[in-house]
Coordinates of N, CA and C in Angstrom, one line a residue:
M1 N -19.8 -16.0 -23.6 CA -20.1 -14.7 -24.1 C -18.8 -13.9 -24.2
A2 N -17.7 -14.5 -24.1 CA -16.4 -13.8 -24.1 C -16.2 -13.1 -25.4
L3 N -16.7 -11.8 -25.5 CA -16.7 -11.1 -26.7 C -15.3 -10.7 -27.1
L4 N -14.5 -10.5 -26.2 CA -13.0 -10.2 -26.5 C -12.3 -10.4 -25.2
S5 N -11.0 -10.3 -25.2 CA -10.3 -10.5 -24.0 C -10.6 -9.3 -23.0
A6 N -11.2 -9.7 -21.9 CA -11.6 -8.6 -21.0 C -10.4 -8.0 -20.3
N7 N -9.3 -8.7 -20.3 CA -8.1 -8.2 -19.7 C -7.5 -7.1 -20.5
K8 N -7.9 -7.0 -21.8 CA -7.4 -5.9 -22.7 C -8.3 -4.7 -22.6
M9 N -9.4 -4.8 -22.0 CA -10.4 -3.7 -21.9 C -9.9 -2.7 -20.8
H10 N -10.2 -1.5 -21.0 CA -9.9 -0.5 -20.0 C -10.8 -0.8 -18.8
P11 N -10.2 -0.7 -17.6 CA -11.0 -1.0 -16.4 C -12.3 -0.2 -16.2
M12 N -12.2 1.0 -16.7 CA -13.4 1.9 -16.5 C -14.5 1.5 -17.6
A13 N -14.1 0.8 -18.7 CA -15.1 0.3 -19.6 C -15.8 -0.9 -19.0
L14 N -15.0 -1.7 -18.3 CA -15.6 -2.8 -17.5 C -16.5 -2.3 -16.5
A15 N -16.2 -1.3 -15.8 CA -17.0 -0.7 -14.7 C -18.3 -0.1 -15.3
F16 N -18.2 0.5 -16.5 CA -19.4 1.0 -17.2 C -20.4 -0.1 -17.5
I17 N -19.8 -1.3 -18.0 CA -20.7 -2.4 -18.3 C -21.2 -3.0 -17.0
G18 N -20.4 -3.1 -16.0 CA -20.8 -3.7 -14.7 C -21.9 -2.9 -14.0
D19 N -21.8 -1.6 -14.2 CA -22.9 -0.8 -13.6 C -24.2 -1.1 -14.3
A20 N -24.2 -1.3 -15.6 CA -25.5 -1.6 -16.3 C -25.9 -3.0 -15.9
V21 N -25.0 -3.9 -15.7 CA -25.4 -5.3 -15.4 C -26.0 -5.3 -14.0
Q22 N -25.4 -4.6 -13.0 CA -26.0 -4.6 -11.7 C -27.3 -3.9 -11.7
S23 N -27.4 -2.8 -12.4 CA -28.7 -2.1 -12.4 C -29.8 -3.0 -13.0
L24 N -29.5 -3.6 -14.1 CA -30.6 -4.5 -14.7 C -30.9 -5.6 -13.8
Y25 N -29.9 -6.3 -13.2 CA -30.2 -7.4 -12.3 C -31.1 -6.9 -11.1
T26 N -30.7 -5.8 -10.5 CA -31.4 -5.2 -9.4 C -32.8 -4.8 -9.7
R27 N -33.0 -4.1 -10.9 CA -34.3 -3.7 -11.3 C -35.2 -5.0 -11.5
T28 N -34.6 -6.0 -12.1 CA -35.4 -7.2 -12.3 C -35.8 -7.8 -11.0
M29 N -34.9 -7.9 -10.0 CA -35.2 -8.6 -8.7 C -36.3 -7.8 -8.0
V30 N -36.2 -6.5 -8.0 CA -37.2 -5.7 -7.2 C -38.6 -5.7 -7.9
S31 N -38.6 -5.9 -9.2 CA -39.8 -5.8 -10.0 C -40.6 -7.1 -10.0
I32 N -39.9 -8.3 -9.8 CA -40.6 -9.6 -9.9 C -41.6 -9.7 -8.7
G33 N -42.8 -10.0 -9.1 CA -43.9 -10.3 -8.1 C -44.4 -9.1 -7.4
T34 N -44.3 -7.9 -7.9 CA -44.8 -6.7 -7.2 C -45.7 -6.0 -8.1
S35 N -46.6 -5.2 -7.5 CA -47.5 -4.4 -8.3 C -47.2 -2.9 -8.0
E36 N -46.0 -2.7 -7.4 CA -45.6 -1.3 -7.1 C -45.4 -0.5 -8.4
K37 N -45.6 0.8 -8.2 CA -45.4 1.7 -9.3 C -43.8 1.9 -9.4
T38 N -43.4 2.5 -10.5 CA -42.0 2.5 -10.8 C -41.2 3.5 -9.8
G39 N -41.9 4.5 -9.3 CA -41.2 5.4 -8.4 C -40.6 4.7 -7.2
P40 N -41.4 4.0 -6.4 CA -40.8 3.3 -5.3 C -39.8 2.2 -5.7
L41 N -40.0 1.6 -6.8 CA -39.0 0.6 -7.3 C -37.7 1.3 -7.6
H42 N -37.8 2.4 -8.2 CA -36.5 3.2 -8.6 C -35.8 3.5 -7.3
E43 N -36.5 4.0 -6.3 CA -35.8 4.3 -5.0 C -35.1 3.1 -4.4
E44 N -35.8 2.0 -4.4 CA -35.2 0.8 -3.9 C -33.9 0.4 -4.7
V45 N -34.0 0.5 -6.0 CA -32.8 0.1 -6.8 C -31.7 1.1 -6.6
T46 N -32.0 2.4 -6.5 CA -31.0 3.4 -6.2 C -30.2 3.2 -4.9
K47 N -30.9 2.7 -3.9 CA -30.2 2.4 -2.6 C -29.2 1.3 -2.8
I48 N -29.4 0.4 -3.7 CA -28.5 -0.7 -3.9 C -27.3 -0.4 -4.8
V49 N -27.6 0.3 -5.9 CA -26.6 0.6 -6.9 C -25.8 1.9 -6.8
K50 N -26.1 2.6 -5.7 CA -25.3 3.8 -5.5 C -23.9 3.5 -5.0
A51 N -23.0 4.4 -5.2 CA -21.6 4.2 -4.9 C -21.3 3.8 -3.5
V52 N -22.0 4.4 -2.5 CA -21.8 4.1 -1.1 C -22.1 2.6 -0.8
S53 N -23.2 2.2 -1.4 CA -23.6 0.8 -1.2 C -22.7 -0.2 -1.9
Q54 N -22.3 0.2 -3.1 CA -21.4 -0.7 -3.9 C -20.1 -0.8 -3.2
S55 N -19.6 0.3 -2.6 CA -18.4 0.3 -1.8 C -18.4 -0.7 -0.6
K56 N -19.5 -0.6 0.1 CA -19.7 -1.5 1.2 C -19.7 -3.0 0.8
T57 N -20.4 -3.2 -0.3 CA -20.5 -4.6 -0.9 C -19.1 -5.1 -1.3
A58 N -18.4 -4.2 -1.9 CA -17.0 -4.5 -2.4 C -16.2 -4.9 -1.2
E59 N -16.2 -4.1 -0.1 CA -15.5 -4.5 1.1 C -15.8 -5.8 1.7
E60 N -17.1 -6.1 1.7 CA -17.6 -7.4 2.2 C -17.1 -8.6 1.3
L61 N -17.1 -8.4 0.0 CA -16.8 -9.5 -1.0 C -15.4 -9.6 -1.3
L62 N -14.6 -8.6 -1.0 CA -13.2 -8.6 -1.4 C -12.4 -9.8 -0.9
P63 N -12.6 -10.3 0.3 CA -11.9 -11.6 0.7 C -12.3 -12.8 -0.1
S64 N -13.4 -12.8 -0.8 CA -13.9 -13.9 -1.6 C -13.5 -13.8 -3.0
F65 N -12.9 -12.7 -3.4 CA -12.5 -12.5 -4.8 C -11.4 -13.4 -5.2
T66 N -11.4 -13.9 -6.4 CA -10.3 -14.7 -7.0 C -9.2 -13.7 -7.2
E67 N -8.0 -14.3 -7.5 CA -6.8 -13.5 -7.8 C -7.1 -12.6 -9.1
E68 N -7.8 -13.1 -10.1 CA -8.1 -12.3 -11.3 C -9.1 -11.2 -10.9
E69 N -10.1 -11.5 -10.1 CA -11.0 -10.5 -9.7 C -10.4 -9.4 -8.9
H70 N -9.4 -9.8 -8.0 CA -8.7 -8.8 -7.2 C -7.9 -7.9 -8.2
D71 N -7.3 -8.4 -9.2 CA -6.5 -7.6 -10.2 C -7.4 -6.6 -10.9
I72 N -8.6 -7.1 -11.4 CA -9.5 -6.2 -12.1 C -10.0 -5.1 -11.1
F73 N -10.3 -5.5 -9.9 CA -10.8 -4.6 -8.9 C -9.7 -3.5 -8.6
R74 N -8.5 -3.9 -8.4 CA -7.4 -3.0 -8.1 C -7.1 -2.0 -9.3
R75 N -7.1 -2.6 -10.5 CA -6.9 -1.8 -11.7 C -7.9 -0.7 -11.8
A76 N -9.2 -1.0 -11.6 CA -10.3 0.0 -11.8 C -10.3 1.0 -10.6
R77 N -10.0 0.5 -9.4 CA -10.0 1.3 -8.2 C -8.9 2.4 -8.4
N78 N -7.8 2.0 -9.0 CA -6.6 2.9 -9.1 C -6.6 3.8 -10.3
C79 N -7.6 3.6 -11.2 CA -7.7 4.4 -12.4 C -7.9 5.9 -12.1
K80 N -7.4 6.7 -13.0 CA -7.6 8.2 -12.8 C -9.1 8.4 -13.2
I81 N -9.9 8.9 -12.2 CA -11.3 9.0 -12.3 C -11.6 10.5 -12.5
Q82 N -12.4 10.8 -13.6 CA -12.7 12.2 -14.0 C -13.9 12.8 -13.2
T83 N -14.7 11.9 -12.8 CA -16.0 12.3 -12.1 C -16.1 11.7 -10.7
S84 N -17.1 12.1 -10.0 CA -17.3 11.5 -8.7 C -18.8 11.5 -8.5
A85 N -19.2 10.6 -7.6 CA -20.7 10.5 -7.2 C -21.0 11.7 -6.3
K86 N -22.3 12.1 -6.4 CA -22.7 13.2 -5.6 C -22.6 13.0 -4.1
H87 N -23.0 11.8 -3.7 CA -23.1 11.6 -2.2 C -22.1 10.5 -1.7
A88 N -20.9 10.4 -2.4 CA -19.9 9.5 -2.0 C -18.6 10.1 -1.9
K89 N -17.8 9.7 -1.0 CA -16.4 10.1 -0.9 C -15.6 9.5 -2.0
M90 N -14.5 10.1 -2.3 CA -13.7 9.6 -3.5 C -13.2 8.1 -3.2
D91 N -12.9 7.7 -2.0 CA -12.4 6.3 -1.8 C -13.6 5.4 -2.0
E92 N -14.8 5.8 -1.6 CA -16.0 5.0 -1.8 C -16.3 4.8 -3.3
Y93 N -16.2 5.9 -4.0 CA -16.4 5.9 -5.4 C -15.4 5.0 -6.2
R94 N -14.2 5.0 -5.7 CA -13.1 4.2 -6.3 C -13.4 2.7 -6.1
R95 N -13.8 2.4 -4.8 CA -14.1 1.0 -4.5 C -15.4 0.5 -5.3
A96 N -16.3 1.4 -5.5 CA -17.5 1.1 -6.2 C -17.2 0.8 -7.7
S97 N -16.3 1.6 -8.2 CA -15.8 1.5 -9.6 C -15.1 0.1 -9.8
G98 N -14.3 -0.2 -8.8 CA -13.6 -1.5 -8.8 C -14.6 -2.7 -8.8
F99 N -15.7 -2.6 -7.9 CA -16.7 -3.6 -7.9 C -17.4 -3.7 -9.2
E100 N -17.8 -2.6 -9.8 CA -18.5 -2.6 -11.1 C -17.6 -3.2 -12.1
A101 N -16.3 -3.0 -12.1 CA -15.4 -3.5 -13.1 C -15.4 -5.1 -13.0
V102 N -15.4 -5.6 -11.8 CA -15.4 -7.0 -11.6 C -16.7 -7.6 -12.2
L103 N -17.8 -6.9 -11.9 CA -19.1 -7.4 -12.5 C -19.0 -7.4 -14.0
G104 N -18.5 -6.3 -14.6 CA -18.4 -6.2 -16.0 C -17.5 -7.2 -16.6
F105 N -16.4 -7.5 -15.9 CA -15.4 -8.6 -16.3 C -16.1 -9.9 -16.4
L106 N -16.9 -10.2 -15.3 CA -17.6 -11.5 -15.2 C -18.6 -11.6 -16.3
Y107 N -19.3 -10.5 -16.6 CA -20.3 -10.5 -17.6 C -19.7 -10.8 -19.0
I108 N -18.7 -10.0 -19.3 CA -18.0 -10.1 -20.6 C -17.4 -11.5 -20.9
T109 N -16.8 -12.1 -19.8 CA -16.2 -13.4 -20.0 C -17.2 -14.5 -19.8
G110 N -18.4 -14.2 -19.6 CA -19.5 -15.3 -19.6 C -19.5 -16.1 -18.3
Q111 N -19.0 -15.6 -17.2 CA -18.9 -16.3 -16.0 C -20.2 -15.9 -15.2
T112 N -21.3 -16.4 -15.8 CA -22.6 -16.0 -15.2 C -22.9 -16.6 -13.8
E113 N -22.4 -17.8 -13.6 CA -22.7 -18.3 -12.2 C -22.0 -17.5 -11.2
R114 N -20.7 -17.1 -11.4 CA -20.0 -16.3 -10.4 C -20.6 -14.9 -10.3
L115 N -21.0 -14.4 -11.5 CA -21.7 -13.1 -11.5 C -22.9 -13.1 -10.6
T116 N -23.7 -14.1 -10.8 CA -24.9 -14.2 -10.0 C -24.6 -14.4 -8.5
Q117 N -23.6 -15.1 -8.2 CA -23.2 -15.2 -6.8 C -22.9 -13.9 -6.2
L118 N -22.2 -13.0 -6.9 CA -21.8 -11.7 -6.3 C -23.0 -10.8 -6.3
L119 N -23.8 -10.8 -7.3 CA -25.0 -10.0 -7.3 C -26.0 -10.3 -6.3
E120 N -26.1 -11.6 -5.9 CA -27.1 -12.0 -4.9 C -26.7 -11.6 -3.5
K121 N -25.4 -11.2 -3.3 CA -25.0 -10.8 -2.0 C -25.2 -9.3 -1.9

């Protein structure tokens, strides 16, 4: 699915895509096999995809990142960020953005097996 060279994309565009990928994956996983109403499902998804949780996940996964993933993560983390999350510190928000960018990069470049590995953790 390599739509274009992901290395030429702005890191925050990759993060934007990665956020959607993680949200869709998480929504799918919490919805399968349940008869819950959407309210509780939304709360469960929000716990996982919020910046604080993404930041913790990024810290845990960072040692397993490839050199290319490290580069994408670093570039997104170091971007000038215009907004911030309501309940996250700026460093948490930056790490979360880096993590999302890695997910976006993997999605755009069609590395679905690796993407699934990271999302399952």
